[in-house]
mmCIF file of C-alpha atoms in Angstrom:
data_model
loop_
_atom_site.group_PDB
_atom_site.id
_atom_site.type_symbol
_atom_site.label_atom_id
_atom_site.label_comp_id
_atom_site.label_asym_id
_atom_site.label_seq_id
_atom_site.Cartn_x
_atom_site.Cartn_y
_atom_site.Cartn_z
ATOM 1 C CA UNK I 81 -6.990 18.188 25.541
ATOM 2 C CA UNK I 82 -10.101 19.137 23.187
ATOM 3 C CA UNK I 83 -12.935 18.332 23.941
ATOM 4 C CA UNK I 84 -14.682 14.842 23.675
ATOM 5 C CA UNK I 85 -16.966 14.983 21.002
ATOM 6 C CA UNK I 86 -14.810 17.787 18.650
ATOM 7 C CA UNK I 87 -15.149 17.163 14.997
ATOM 8 C CA UNK I 88 -15.399 18.146 11.871
ATOM 9 C CA UNK I 89 -18.185 19.021 9.514
ATOM 10 C CA UNK I 90 -18.495 18.979 5.980
ATOM 11 C CA UNK I 91 -17.460 23.371 6.052
ATOM 12 C CA UNK I 92 -14.369 22.746 8.096
ATOM 13 C CA UNK I 93 -15.979 23.587 11.294
ATOM 14 C CA UNK I 94 -15.715 21.890 14.826
ATOM 15 C CA UNK I 95 -18.995 20.752 15.378
ATOM 16 C CA UNK I 96 -18.449 19.943 19.608
ATOM 17 C CA UNK I 97 -18.311 22.870 20.533
ATOM 18 C CA UNK I 98 -20.023 24.946 18.514
ATOM 19 C CA UNK I 99 -18.029 28.105 18.055
ATOM 20 C CA UNK I 100 -16.900 28.201 14.646
ATOM 21 C CA UNK I 101 -13.564 26.896 14.798
ATOM 22 C CA UNK I 102 -12.636 28.904 18.288
ATOM 23 C CA UNK I 103 -13.688 27.022 21.659
ATOM 24 C CA UNK I 104 -16.444 28.364 23.964
ATOM 25 C CA UNK I 105 -15.158 26.604 26.523
ATOM 26 C CA UNK I 106 -11.247 26.817 25.624
ATOM 27 C CA UNK I 107 -10.157 23.017 25.740
ATOM 28 C CA UNK I 108 -8.444 22.706 22.625
ATOM 29 C CA UNK I 109 -5.868 24.635 23.902
ATOM 30 C CA UNK I 110 -2.228 22.573 23.625
ATOM 31 C CA UNK I 111 -1.664 24.287 28.058
ATOM 32 C CA UNK I 112 -4.939 23.523 29.283
ATOM 33 C CA UNK I 113 -5.407 21.464 32.313
ATOM 34 C CA UNK I 114 -8.425 19.002 32.876
ATOM 35 C CA UNK I 115 -9.846 20.043 35.726
ATOM 36 C CA UNK I 116 -10.843 16.074 37.527
ATOM 37 C CA UNK I 117 -12.066 18.385 40.775
ATOM 38 C CA UNK I 118 -14.643 19.942 39.410
ATOM 39 C CA UNK I 119 -17.523 17.353 40.162
ATOM 40 C CA UNK I 120 -15.230 16.440 43.676
ATOM 41 C CA UNK I 121 -17.339 18.468 46.532
ATOM 42 C CA UNK I 122 -15.416 20.290 49.468
ATOM 43 C CA UNK I 123 -16.351 19.032 52.677
ATOM 44 C CA UNK I 124 -18.366 20.986 54.936
ATOM 45 C CA UNK I 125 -17.659 23.946 56.958
ATOM 46 C CA UNK I 126 -14.873 24.960 53.677
ATOM 47 C CA UNK I 127 -14.421 27.467 51.672
ATOM 48 C CA UNK I 128 -13.230 26.761 47.929
ATOM 49 C CA UNK I 129 -9.122 28.546 46.932
ATOM 50 C CA UNK I 130 -9.337 31.568 46.097
ATOM 51 C CA UNK I 131 -6.716 31.730 43.490
ATOM 52 C CA UNK I 132 -7.085 31.458 39.724
ATOM 53 C CA UNK I 133 -4.665 30.507 36.861
ATOM 54 C CA UNK I 134 -4.917 33.019 33.561
ATOM 55 C CA UNK I 135 -4.162 32.480 30.098
ATOM 56 C CA UNK I 136 -2.781 35.239 28.000
ATOM 57 C CA UNK I 137 -1.571 35.386 24.154
ATOM 58 C CA UNK I 138 0.787 31.872 23.141
ATOM 59 C CA UNK I 139 0.113 30.340 26.052
ATOM 60 C CA UNK I 140 1.213 32.483 28.524
ATOM 61 C CA UNK I 141 -0.166 31.498 31.984
ATOM 62 C CA UNK I 142 -0.238 33.272 35.255
ATOM 63 C CA UNK I 143 -2.155 32.859 38.347
ATOM 64 C CA UNK I 144 -4.414 35.801 40.654
ATOM 65 C CA UNK I 145 -5.654 36.526 43.185
ATOM 66 C CA UNK I 146 -10.079 36.260 43.443
ATOM 67 C CA UNK I 147 -11.105 38.950 46.335
ATOM 68 C CA UNK I 148 -14.201 39.759 45.041
ATOM 69 C CA UNK I 149 -15.058 36.826 45.253
ATOM 70 C CA UNK I 150 -16.850 36.742 41.672
ATOM 71 C CA UNK I 151 -17.971 33.524 40.341
ATOM 72 C CA UNK I 152 -15.359 32.166 37.523
ATOM 73 C CA UNK I 153 -15.944 29.709 35.544
ATOM 74 C CA UNK I 154 -13.402 28.370 32.521
ATOM 75 C CA UNK I 155 -13.894 30.445 29.568
ATOM 76 C CA UNK I 156 -14.414 33.719 30.741
ATOM 77 C CA UNK I 157 -12.580 36.384 30.189
ATOM 78 C CA UNK I 158 -11.379 38.866 33.123
ATOM 79 C CA UNK I 159 -9.598 41.977 34.181
ATOM 80 C CA UNK I 160 -6.692 41.366 35.149
ATOM 81 C CA UNK I 161 -3.996 43.617 37.789
ATOM 82 C CA UNK I 162 -1.374 44.240 35.322
ATOM 83 C CA UNK I 163 1.162 47.735 36.401
ATOM 84 C CA UNK I 164 0.405 49.669 35.017
ATOM 85 C CA UNK I 165 -2.968 49.533 33.833
ATOM 86 C CA UNK I 166 -4.886 46.294 33.425
ATOM 87 C CA UNK I 167 -4.783 43.422 30.909
ATOM 88 C CA UNK I 168 -7.607 40.887 29.257
ATOM 89 C CA UNK I 169 -7.233 37.220 29.529
ATOM 90 C CA UNK I 170 -9.209 34.305 29.763
ATOM 91 C CA UNK I 171 -9.851 31.544 32.996
ATOM 92 C CA UNK I 172 -8.426 28.057 32.252
ATOM 93 C CA UNK I 173 -8.235 26.577 36.074
ATOM 94 C CA UNK I 174 -10.383 26.922 39.104
ATOM 95 C CA UNK I 175 -10.619 25.603 41.850
ATOM 96 C CA UNK I 176 -8.548 23.298 43.713
ATOM 97 C CA UNK I 177 -6.247 22.470 41.006
ATOM 98 C CA UNK I 178 -5.124 25.788 41.397
ATOM 99 C CA UNK I 179 -3.041 25.139 44.376
ATOM 100 C CA UNK I 180 -1.432 21.602 42.990
ATOM 101 C CA UNK I 181 -0.183 23.926 39.704
ATOM 102 C CA UNK I 182 1.257 26.923 41.909
ATOM 103 C CA UNK I 183 3.039 24.227 43.871
ATOM 104 C CA UNK I 184 4.264 22.478 40.567
ATOM 105 C CA UNK I 185 5.199 25.046 39.578
ATOM 106 C CA UNK I 186 7.500 26.781 43.041
ATOM 107 C CA UNK I 187 4.678 29.295 43.105
ATOM 108 C CA UNK I 188 3.237 29.643 46.998
ATOM 109 C CA UNK I 189 -0.011 29.041 46.796
ATOM 110 C CA UNK I 190 -0.171 31.560 49.678
ATOM 111 C CA UNK I 191 1.556 34.597 49.135
ATOM 112 C CA UNK I 192 0.403 37.636 49.828
ATOM 113 C CA UNK I 193 1.212 39.688 46.833
ATOM 114 C CA UNK I 194 -0.363 37.945 44.258
ATOM 115 C CA UNK I 195 -2.270 39.880 41.782
ATOM 116 C CA UNK I 196 -6.017 40.309 41.797
ATOM 117 C CA UNK I 197 -8.993 39.957 39.326
ATOM 118 C CA UNK I 198 -10.336 43.419 39.223
ATOM 119 C CA UNK I 199 -13.623 42.158 36.943
ATOM 120 C CA UNK I 200 -15.499 40.567 34.231
ATOM 121 C CA UNK I 201 -14.296 42.381 31.028
ATOM 122 C CA UNK I 202 -17.158 44.310 30.264
ATOM 123 C CA UNK I 203 -18.380 44.192 25.990
ATOM 124 C CA UNK I 204 -16.178 47.990 26.115
ATOM 125 C CA UNK I 205 -12.666 46.035 27.337
ATOM 126 C CA UNK I 206 -13.245 43.088 24.732
ATOM 127 C CA UNK I 207 -13.505 45.679 21.665
ATOM 128 C CA UNK I 208 -10.676 48.604 23.139
ATOM 129 C CA UNK I 209 -8.458 44.864 23.288
ATOM 130 C CA UNK I 210 -9.612 43.483 19.879
ATOM 131 C CA UNK I 211 -8.936 46.264 17.914
ATOM 132 C CA UNK I 212 -5.035 45.744 19.933
ATOM 133 C CA UNK I 213 -4.844 42.653 18.943
ATOM 134 C CA UNK I 214 -4.954 42.940 15.132
ATOM 135 C CA UNK I 215 -2.852 45.416 14.988
ATOM 136 C CA UNK I 216 0.200 43.050 16.252
ATOM 137 C CA UNK I 217 0.787 41.943 12.743
ATOM 138 C CA UNK I 218 1.482 45.973 11.403
ATOM 139 C CA UNK I 219 3.967 46.649 14.678
ATOM 140 C CA UNK I 220 6.147 43.414 13.985
ATOM 141 C CA UNK I 221 7.135 44.816 10.856
ATOM 142 C CA UNK I 222 7.569 48.176 10.957
ATOM 143 C CA UNK I 223 9.525 46.431 14.133
ATOM 144 C CA UNK I 224 11.643 44.696 12.327
ATOM 145 C CA UNK I 225 12.158 47.550 9.566
ATOM 146 C CA UNK I 226 13.471 50.018 12.576
ATOM 147 C CA UNK I 227 16.572 47.119 13.605
ATOM 148 C CA UNK I 228 17.698 46.761 10.432
ATOM 149 C CA UNK I 229 18.196 50.239 10.106
ATOM 150 C CA UNK I 230 20.124 50.056 13.377
ATOM 151 C CA UNK I 231 21.911 47.601 11.950
ATOM 152 C CA UNK I 232 21.720 45.380 15.669
ATOM 153 C CA UNK I 233 22.032 41.792 14.973
ATOM 154 C CA UNK I 234 18.811 40.369 16.872
ATOM 155 C CA UNK I 235 15.444 38.951 14.857
ATOM 156 C CA UNK I 236 11.428 40.360 16.871
ATOM 157 C CA UNK I 237 9.535 37.273 16.290
ATOM 158 C CA UNK I 238 6.603 38.378 17.796
ATOM 159 C CA UNK I 239 4.831 41.733 19.701
ATOM 160 C CA UNK I 240 2.261 41.000 22.619
ATOM 161 C CA UNK I 241 -0.381 44.015 23.076
ATOM 162 C CA UNK I 242 -1.531 44.346 27.087
ATOM 163 C CA UNK I 243 -5.283 44.527 27.249
ATOM 164 C CA UNK I 244 -5.847 48.171 27.954
ATOM 165 C CA UNK I 245 -3.471 48.806 24.564
ATOM 166 C CA UNK I 246 -1.377 51.052 26.833
ATOM 167 C CA UNK I 247 1.918 48.525 26.421
ATOM 168 C CA UNK I 248 3.368 46.352 24.086
ATOM 169 C CA UNK I 249 5.945 43.492 24.919
ATOM 170 C CA UNK I 250 8.422 42.759 21.762
ATOM 171 C CA UNK I 251 9.654 39.120 22.120
ATOM 172 C CA UNK I 252 13.269 39.174 20.407
ATOM 173 C CA UNK I 253 16.115 36.133 20.283
ATOM 174 C CA UNK I 254 20.112 37.269 19.065
ATOM 175 C CA UNK I 255 23.445 34.978 19.579
ATOM 176 C CA UNK I 256 25.271 37.684 22.183
ATOM 177 C CA UNK I 257 24.101 40.609 23.531
ATOM 178 C CA UNK I 258 22.334 43.439 22.377
ATOM 179 C CA UNK I 259 22.621 47.357 23.007
ATOM 180 C CA UNK I 260 18.754 48.272 22.375
ATOM 181 C CA UNK I 261 18.586 51.348 23.805
ATOM 182 C CA UNK I 262 18.144 53.481 20.520
ATOM 183 C CA UNK I 263 16.041 51.063 19.465
ATOM 184 C CA UNK I 264 13.254 51.579 22.182
ATOM 185 C CA UNK I 265 12.750 55.416 21.854
ATOM 186 C CA UNK I 266 12.476 54.943 17.948
ATOM 187 C CA UNK I 267 10.084 52.141 19.003
ATOM 188 C CA UNK I 268 8.244 54.107 21.736
ATOM 189 C CA UNK I 269 8.439 57.402 19.268
ATOM 190 C CA UNK I 270 6.947 55.508 16.688
ATOM 191 C CA UNK I 271 4.258 53.135 17.774
ATOM 192 C CA UNK I 272 3.279 56.107 21.187
ATOM 193 C CA UNK I 273 3.532 52.977 23.482
ATOM 194 C CA UNK I 274 5.003 51.901 26.848
ATOM 195 C CA UNK I 275 7.674 49.415 25.390
ATOM 196 C CA UNK I 276 8.785 46.227 26.581
ATOM 197 C CA UNK I 277 11.903 43.512 25.842
ATOM 198 C CA UNK I 278 12.119 40.348 26.189
ATOM 199 C CA UNK I 279 14.688 37.791 25.146
ATOM 200 C CA UNK I 280 13.394 34.238 24.278
ATOM 201 C CA UNK I 281 15.100 31.180 23.051
ATOM 202 C CA UNK I 282 15.478 29.538 19.279
ATOM 203 C CA UNK I 283 12.869 26.078 20.838
ATOM 204 C CA UNK I 284 11.169 29.281 22.524
ATOM 205 C CA UNK I 285 10.489 30.915 18.833
ATOM 206 C CA UNK I 286 9.653 28.232 17.049
ATOM 207 C CA UNK I 287 6.754 26.690 20.149
ATOM 208 C CA UNK I 288 5.347 30.900 19.738
ATOM 209 C CA UNK I 289 5.502 30.497 15.613
ATOM 210 C CA UNK I 290 4.892 27.557 14.980
ATOM 211 C CA UNK I 291 4.588 25.199 11.691
ATOM 212 C CA UNK I 292 5.576 21.249 9.944
ATOM 213 C CA UNK I 293 8.321 19.423 11.156
ATOM 214 C CA UNK I 294 10.194 16.719 9.371
ATOM 215 C CA UNK I 295 8.189 14.294 10.181
ATOM 216 C CA UNK I 296 4.962 16.278 8.117
ATOM 217 C CA UNK I 297 2.751 16.875 11.168
ATOM 218 C CA UNK I 298 3.048 19.824 13.721
ATOM 219 C CA UNK I 299 5.763 20.751 15.300
ATOM 220 C CA UNK I 300 5.862 19.151 19.373
ATOM 221 C CA UNK I 301 6.577 22.634 20.737
ATOM 222 C CA UNK I 302 3.904 24.933 19.739
ATOM 223 C CA UNK I 303 1.765 21.533 19.999
ATOM 224 C CA UNK I 304 1.999 19.246 23.680
ATOM 225 C CA UNK I 305 5.336 19.841 24.424
ATOM 226 C CA UNK I 306 6.483 22.079 27.728
ATOM 227 C CA UNK I 307 9.806 21.588 29.341
ATOM 228 C CA UNK I 308 12.382 21.792 26.505
ATOM 229 C CA UNK I 309 15.412 19.666 27.713
ATOM 230 C CA UNK I 310 18.929 19.112 26.098
ATOM 231 C CA UNK I 311 19.264 17.496 23.180
ATOM 232 C CA UNK I 312 22.758 16.239 22.947
ATOM 233 C CA UNK I 313 24.435 14.505 20.374
ATOM 234 C CA UNK I 314 25.286 11.597 21.364
ATOM 235 C CA UNK I 315 21.782 10.562 21.275
ATOM 236 C CA UNK I 316 21.908 10.753 17.334
ATOM 237 C CA UNK I 317 24.911 8.400 18.418
ATOM 238 C CA UNK I 318 23.320 6.171 20.583
ATOM 239 C CA UNK I 319 20.243 5.591 17.768
ATOM 240 C CA UNK I 320 22.955 5.297 14.480
ATOM 241 C CA UNK I 321 21.574 7.832 12.754
ATOM 242 C CA UNK I 322 24.187 10.395 10.746
ATOM 243 C CA UNK I 323 25.528 12.960 12.137
ATOM 244 C CA UNK I 324 24.460 15.093 9.679
ATOM 245 C CA UNK I 325 23.004 18.541 11.021
ATOM 246 C CA UNK I 326 21.074 19.279 8.144
ATOM 247 C CA UNK I 327 18.382 16.180 8.674
ATOM 248 C CA UNK I 328 19.073 16.187 13.070
ATOM 249 C CA UNK I 329 18.000 20.123 13.405
ATOM 250 C CA UNK I 330 14.597 21.411 13.510
ATOM 251 C CA UNK I 331 13.325 24.532 12.314
ATOM 252 C CA UNK I 332 14.217 26.336 15.912
ATOM 253 C CA UNK I 333 17.968 25.488 14.449
ATOM 254 C CA UNK I 334 18.761 23.010 17.745
ATOM 255 C CA UNK I 335 18.500 19.197 18.065
ATOM 256 C CA UNK I 336 15.462 17.855 17.642
ATOM 257 C CA UNK I 337 13.479 17.187 20.383
ATOM 258 C CA UNK I 338 11.906 14.018 19.218
ATOM 259 C CA UNK I 339 15.811 12.662 19.743
ATOM 260 C CA UNK I 340 15.388 12.657 23.143
ATOM 261 C CA UNK I 341 11.555 9.783 22.720
ATOM 262 C CA UNK I 342 13.438 6.681 22.052
ATOM 263 C CA UNK I 343 16.938 7.088 23.715
ATOM 264 C CA UNK I 344 15.867 5.007 27.080
ATOM 265 C CA UNK I 345 14.645 2.504 24.404
ATOM 266 C CA UNK I 346 17.809 2.374 22.949
ATOM 267 C CA UNK I 347 19.880 2.559 25.938
ATOM 268 C CA UNK I 348 17.970 -0.359 27.438
ATOM 269 C CA UNK I 349 19.075 -3.036 24.044
ATOM 270 C CA UNK I 350 22.785 -2.433 23.961
ATOM 271 C CA UNK I 351 23.199 -2.681 26.877
ATOM 272 C CA UNK I 352 23.066 -6.787 25.597
ATOM 273 C CA UNK I 353 25.598 -5.740 23.241
ATOM 274 C CA UNK I 354 29.001 -6.076 23.256
ATOM 275 C CA UNK I 355 31.757 -2.269 23.278
ATOM 276 C CA UNK I 356 32.445 -1.495 19.771
ATOM 277 C CA UNK I 357 35.782 -0.635 20.244
ATOM 278 C CA UNK I 358 36.780 -3.752 21.585
ATOM 279 C CA UNK I 359 39.216 -6.314 19.001
ATOM 280 C CA UNK I 360 38.293 -9.727 18.248
ATOM 281 C CA UNK I 361 40.754 -10.926 18.540
ATOM 282 C CA UNK I 362 41.141 -14.945 16.347
ATOM 283 C CA UNK I 363 43.380 -17.222 15.148
ATOM 284 C CA UNK I 364 43.182 -15.853 11.727
ATOM 285 C CA UNK I 365 43.526 -12.180 13.018
ATOM 286 C CA UNK I 366 42.189 -9.255 14.443
ATOM 287 C CA UNK I 367 38.476 -8.212 13.623
ATOM 288 C CA UNK I 368 36.663 -5.155 14.285
ATOM 289 C CA UNK I 369 33.677 -3.369 15.137
ATOM 290 C CA UNK I 370 31.964 -1.472 11.164
ATOM 291 C CA UNK I 371 27.959 -1.699 11.577
ATOM 292 C CA UNK I 372 25.720 -2.889 14.044
ATOM 293 C CA UNK I 373 22.009 -3.684 14.465
ATOM 294 C CA UNK I 374 20.154 -2.783 17.759
ATOM 295 C CA UNK I 375 17.194 -4.292 16.788
ATOM 296 C CA UNK I 376 18.387 -7.872 15.521
ATOM 297 C CA UNK I 377 20.276 -7.627 17.598
ATOM 298 C CA UNK I 378 23.488 -8.049 14.678
ATOM 299 C CA UNK I 379 27.093 -7.056 13.939
ATOM 300 C CA UNK I 380 29.109 -6.368 11.133
ATOM 301 C CA UNK I 381 33.275 -7.337 11.751
ATOM 302 C CA UNK I 382 35.400 -7.477 9.181
ATOM 303 C CA UNK I 383 39.175 -8.608 9.205
ATOM 304 C CA UNK I 384 42.107 -5.832 9.596
ATOM 305 C CA UNK I 385 43.803 -5.467 6.062
ATOM 306 C CA UNK I 386 40.313 -7.216 5.022
ATOM 307 C CA UNK I 387 37.960 -4.325 5.095
ATOM 308 C CA UNK I 388 35.372 -4.934 1.831
ATOM 309 C CA UNK I 389 34.557 -8.665 3.181
ATOM 310 C CA UNK I 390 31.956 -8.001 6.035
ATOM 311 C CA UNK I 391 30.819 -10.797 8.949
ATOM 312 C CA UNK I 392 28.074 -10.790 10.123
ATOM 313 C CA UNK I 393 27.742 -12.528 13.606
ATOM 314 C CA UNK I 394 25.254 -12.083 16.633
ATOM 315 C CA UNK I 395 25.269 -10.845 19.623
ATOM 316 C CA UNK I 396 25.836 -14.694 21.500
ATOM 317 C CA UNK I 397 28.309 -15.837 18.837
ATOM 318 C CA UNK I 398 30.497 -12.344 19.550
ATOM 319 C CA UNK I 399 30.087 -13.037 23.489
ATOM 320 C CA UNK I 400 31.422 -16.565 23.182
ATOM 321 C CA UNK I 401 34.154 -15.319 20.880
ATOM 322 C CA UNK I 402 35.495 -12.692 24.351
ATOM 323 C CA UNK I 403 34.884 -15.651 26.169
ATOM 324 C CA UNK I 404 36.808 -18.290 25.063
ATOM 325 C CA UNK I 405 39.653 -15.055 24.080
ATOM 326 C CA UNK I 406 39.171 -14.508 27.534
ATOM 327 C CA UNK I 407 39.743 -17.690 27.770
ATOM 328 C CA UNK I 408 43.178 -18.534 26.684
ATOM 329 C CA UNK I 409 41.295 -20.618 24.170
ATOM 330 C CA UNK I 410 41.072 -18.557 21.276
ATOM 331 C CA UNK I 411 38.703 -19.437 18.014
ATOM 332 C CA UNK I 412 39.843 -20.071 14.760
ATOM 333 C CA UNK I 413 38.037 -17.480 12.097
ATOM 334 C CA UNK I 414 35.195 -15.956 12.706
ATOM 335 C CA UNK I 415 33.424 -17.880 9.783
ATOM 336 C CA UNK I 416 32.463 -20.494 11.751
ATOM 337 C CA UNK I 417 30.024 -18.725 13.736
ATOM 338 C CA UNK I 418 28.570 -17.151 10.386
ATOM 339 C CA UNK I 419 24.545 -17.755 10.634
ATOM 340 C CA UNK I 420 23.690 -19.294 7.318
ATOM 341 C CA UNK I 421 20.150 -20.034 7.516
ATOM 342 C CA UNK I 422 17.482 -18.556 5.519
ATOM 343 C CA UNK I 423 16.058 -14.706 6.942
ATOM 344 C CA UNK I 424 12.314 -15.595 6.757
ATOM 345 C CA UNK I 425 10.526 -12.872 4.709
ATOM 346 C CA UNK I 426 7.826 -10.296 5.743
ATOM 347 C CA UNK I 427 7.012 -9.416 2.354
ATOM 348 C CA UNK I 428 3.797 -9.259 1.318
ATOM 349 C CA UNK I 429 2.567 -12.382 -0.786
ATOM 350 C CA UNK I 430 0.424 -12.856 -2.713
ATOM 351 C CA UNK I 431 -1.359 -15.774 -0.669
ATOM 352 C CA UNK I 432 -5.222 -16.050 -1.034
ATOM 353 C CA UNK I 433 -5.229 -13.833 -5.073
ATOM 354 C CA UNK I 434 -5.160 -10.816 -3.491
ATOM 355 C CA UNK I 435 -4.773 -8.115 -5.511
ATOM 356 C CA UNK I 436 -1.358 -6.118 -6.241
ATOM 357 C CA UNK I 437 -0.559 -2.562 -4.070
ATOM 358 C CA UNK I 438 1.232 -1.300 -6.702
ATOM 359 C CA UNK I 439 -1.282 -2.442 -9.147
ATOM 360 C CA UNK I 440 -2.143 1.362 -9.070
ATOM 361 C CA UNK I 441 0.940 3.356 -10.770
ATOM 362 C CA UNK I 442 1.820 1.386 -13.389
ATOM 363 C CA UNK I 443 -0.218 4.149 -15.659
ATOM 364 C CA UNK I 444 -3.197 1.934 -18.111
ATOM 365 C CA UNK I 445 -2.980 1.661 -21.427
ATOM 366 C CA UNK I 446 -5.342 2.806 -23.526
ATOM 367 C CA UNK I 447 -6.965 1.136 -26.785
ATOM 368 C CA UNK I 448 -6.488 3.175 -29.804
ATOM 369 C CA UNK I 449 -9.598 5.271 -30.838
ATOM 370 C CA UNK I 450 -12.272 4.168 -34.832
ATOM 371 C CA UNK I 451 -13.579 6.304 -37.033
ATOM 372 C CA UNK I 452 -16.371 4.444 -37.791
ATOM 373 C CA UNK I 453 -17.705 7.295 -39.655
ATOM 374 C CA UNK I 454 -19.197 5.861 -42.866
ATOM 375 C CA UNK I 455 -17.793 7.929 -46.257
ATOM 376 C CA UNK I 456 -20.226 8.490 -49.108
ATOM 377 C CA UNK I 457 -20.626 6.785 -51.574
ATOM 378 C CA UNK I 458 -18.962 9.375 -54.436
ATOM 379 C CA UNK I 459 -15.438 9.166 -52.247
ATOM 380 C CA UNK I 460 -15.482 4.961 -52.072
ATOM 381 C CA UNK I 461 -15.750 5.170 -55.730
ATOM 382 C CA UNK I 462 -13.403 7.960 -56.312
ATOM 383 C CA UNK I 463 -10.843 5.944 -54.093
ATOM 384 C CA UNK I 464 -11.263 2.877 -55.803
ATOM 385 C CA UNK I 465 -10.328 4.756 -59.692
ATOM 386 C CA UNK I 466 -7.458 6.767 -57.499
ATOM 387 C CA UNK I 467 -6.194 3.012 -56.709
ATOM 388 C CA UNK I 468 -6.997 1.961 -59.833
ATOM 389 C CA UNK I 469 -4.709 4.501 -61.337
ATOM 390 C CA UNK I 470 -2.264 4.745 -58.895
ATOM 391 C CA UNK I 471 -1.381 0.570 -59.498
ATOM 392 C CA UNK I 472 -1.821 0.011 -63.139
ATOM 393 C CA UNK I 473 0.698 -3.073 -63.164
ATOM 394 C CA UNK I 474 -1.384 -4.578 -60.418
ATOM 395 C CA UNK I 475 -4.756 -4.269 -61.296
ATOM 396 C CA UNK I 476 -4.028 -5.871 -65.090
ATOM 397 C CA UNK I 477 -2.405 -8.822 -63.085
ATOM 398 C CA UNK I 478 -5.521 -8.809 -61.187
ATOM 399 C CA UNK I 479 -7.454 -9.534 -64.000
ATOM 400 C CA UNK I 480 -5.528 -11.327 -65.276
ATOM 401 C CA UNK I 481 -5.900 -14.369 -62.629
ATOM 402 C CA UNK I 482 -9.276 -13.670 -62.383
ATOM 403 C CA UNK I 483 -9.944 -14.343 -65.722
ATOM 404 C CA UNK I 484 -7.896 -17.287 -65.301
ATOM 405 C CA UNK I 485 -9.562 -19.014 -63.257
ATOM 406 C CA UNK I 486 -13.509 -18.166 -64.687
ATOM 407 C CA UNK I 487 -11.410 -19.741 -68.356
ATOM 408 C CA UNK I 488 -13.006 -22.860 -69.648
ATOM 409 C CA UNK I 489 -10.111 -25.890 -70.488
ATOM 410 C CA UNK I 490 -9.678 -25.406 -74.229
ATOM 411 C CA UNK I 491 -11.098 -28.796 -75.986
ATOM 412 C CA UNK I 492 -8.676 -31.007 -77.667
ATOM 413 C CA UNK I 493 -8.077 -31.324 -82.035
ATOM 414 C CA UNK I 494 -8.843 -35.051 -82.158
ATOM 415 C CA UNK I 495 -7.870 -36.618 -85.632
ATOM 416 C CA UNK I 496 -10.249 -36.431 -88.560
ATOM 417 C CA UNK I 497 -10.934 -39.866 -90.132
ATOM 418 C CA UNK I 498 -11.428 -40.806 -93.508
ATOM 419 C CA UNK I 499 -14.566 -40.440 -94.224
ATOM 420 C CA UNK I 500 -14.567 -37.209 -91.979
ATOM 421 C CA UNK I 501 -11.559 -36.181 -95.085
ATOM 422 C CA UNK I 502 -13.466 -37.024 -97.961
#
């Protein structure tokens, strides 16, 4: 549960907690529990619960006893008891709500052998812890090289150093049992620390490493999902999904956890549908179900031998046909129950003079640029001369036509009279 005022600035840093990208109260972690009992006062004479919840790397949480009655609050860095040495963690929960969390995880809140908190971490403890955390990536790469050299069928997914840098936990995944006795010897010789190997599942590996799913968002297991329930292929069948392992599998290689999210809604909707393996008996012949649409309550049937001709029916019509068959009065054909009413289109219509939604998809045609530069007079005269030389016939014709236009009409010769002749 994030801060109520947590938002991003222009540079990408959160402005709610003002911790330069790291929440100071540790309220942006996926496993953080909101302490809704923090403002409730305890009854008179009662002491607060002395256990504290502490978080380590990648959401690993454990409970510790505050025997020295230190004043701890959420976000404090503390040194806790481990075997051997001590570890460094962050307090995530205090008070009465810790008792509720312990009971939820089936732990006894009052067991005497619960590990205790030594002290609040000083600067020396924090420096050693930070140096150990900086070594984890290099150690993980080297550990993978050693495992490959020993031909072990395993994958080292993550390395977690203890707070005092005296021990490291190597998390690995493997399909079968692995004999890593020689591997531990080489790790101890190479890194000079105590080694602990922990096998995790493929889903836990994806949760620790994180990533982006096919939906475009962060993986559910790395953001908010904490319990990994089994996912079966029947969930995909109920939702009418194609059984393609490439599309149904997540980054962990197993079926996606989101197949279980809407499964209950599909199962409730399928209660109103007849069985798909039930054949419809008519006088024309028997029909087999080919496809169903759960949201529209539609079914498609075909007669045996005419598998290219699909007939669309709704659930009410199918139930009537099955009922008539049980009464011994089968219907004539399925075509009698076809609904010919046109469907209402839900597509976008420009009914209020709105612009088209795809108006930006088509590229705009830019007009050709015309050069407005004026040519000098010398080039113009040369151009006219070249044109006259290249087309002399055309120029002569033009001159003739122009001359014919401006030519004066000829005078007609009148016959001379006798006086003029003399």
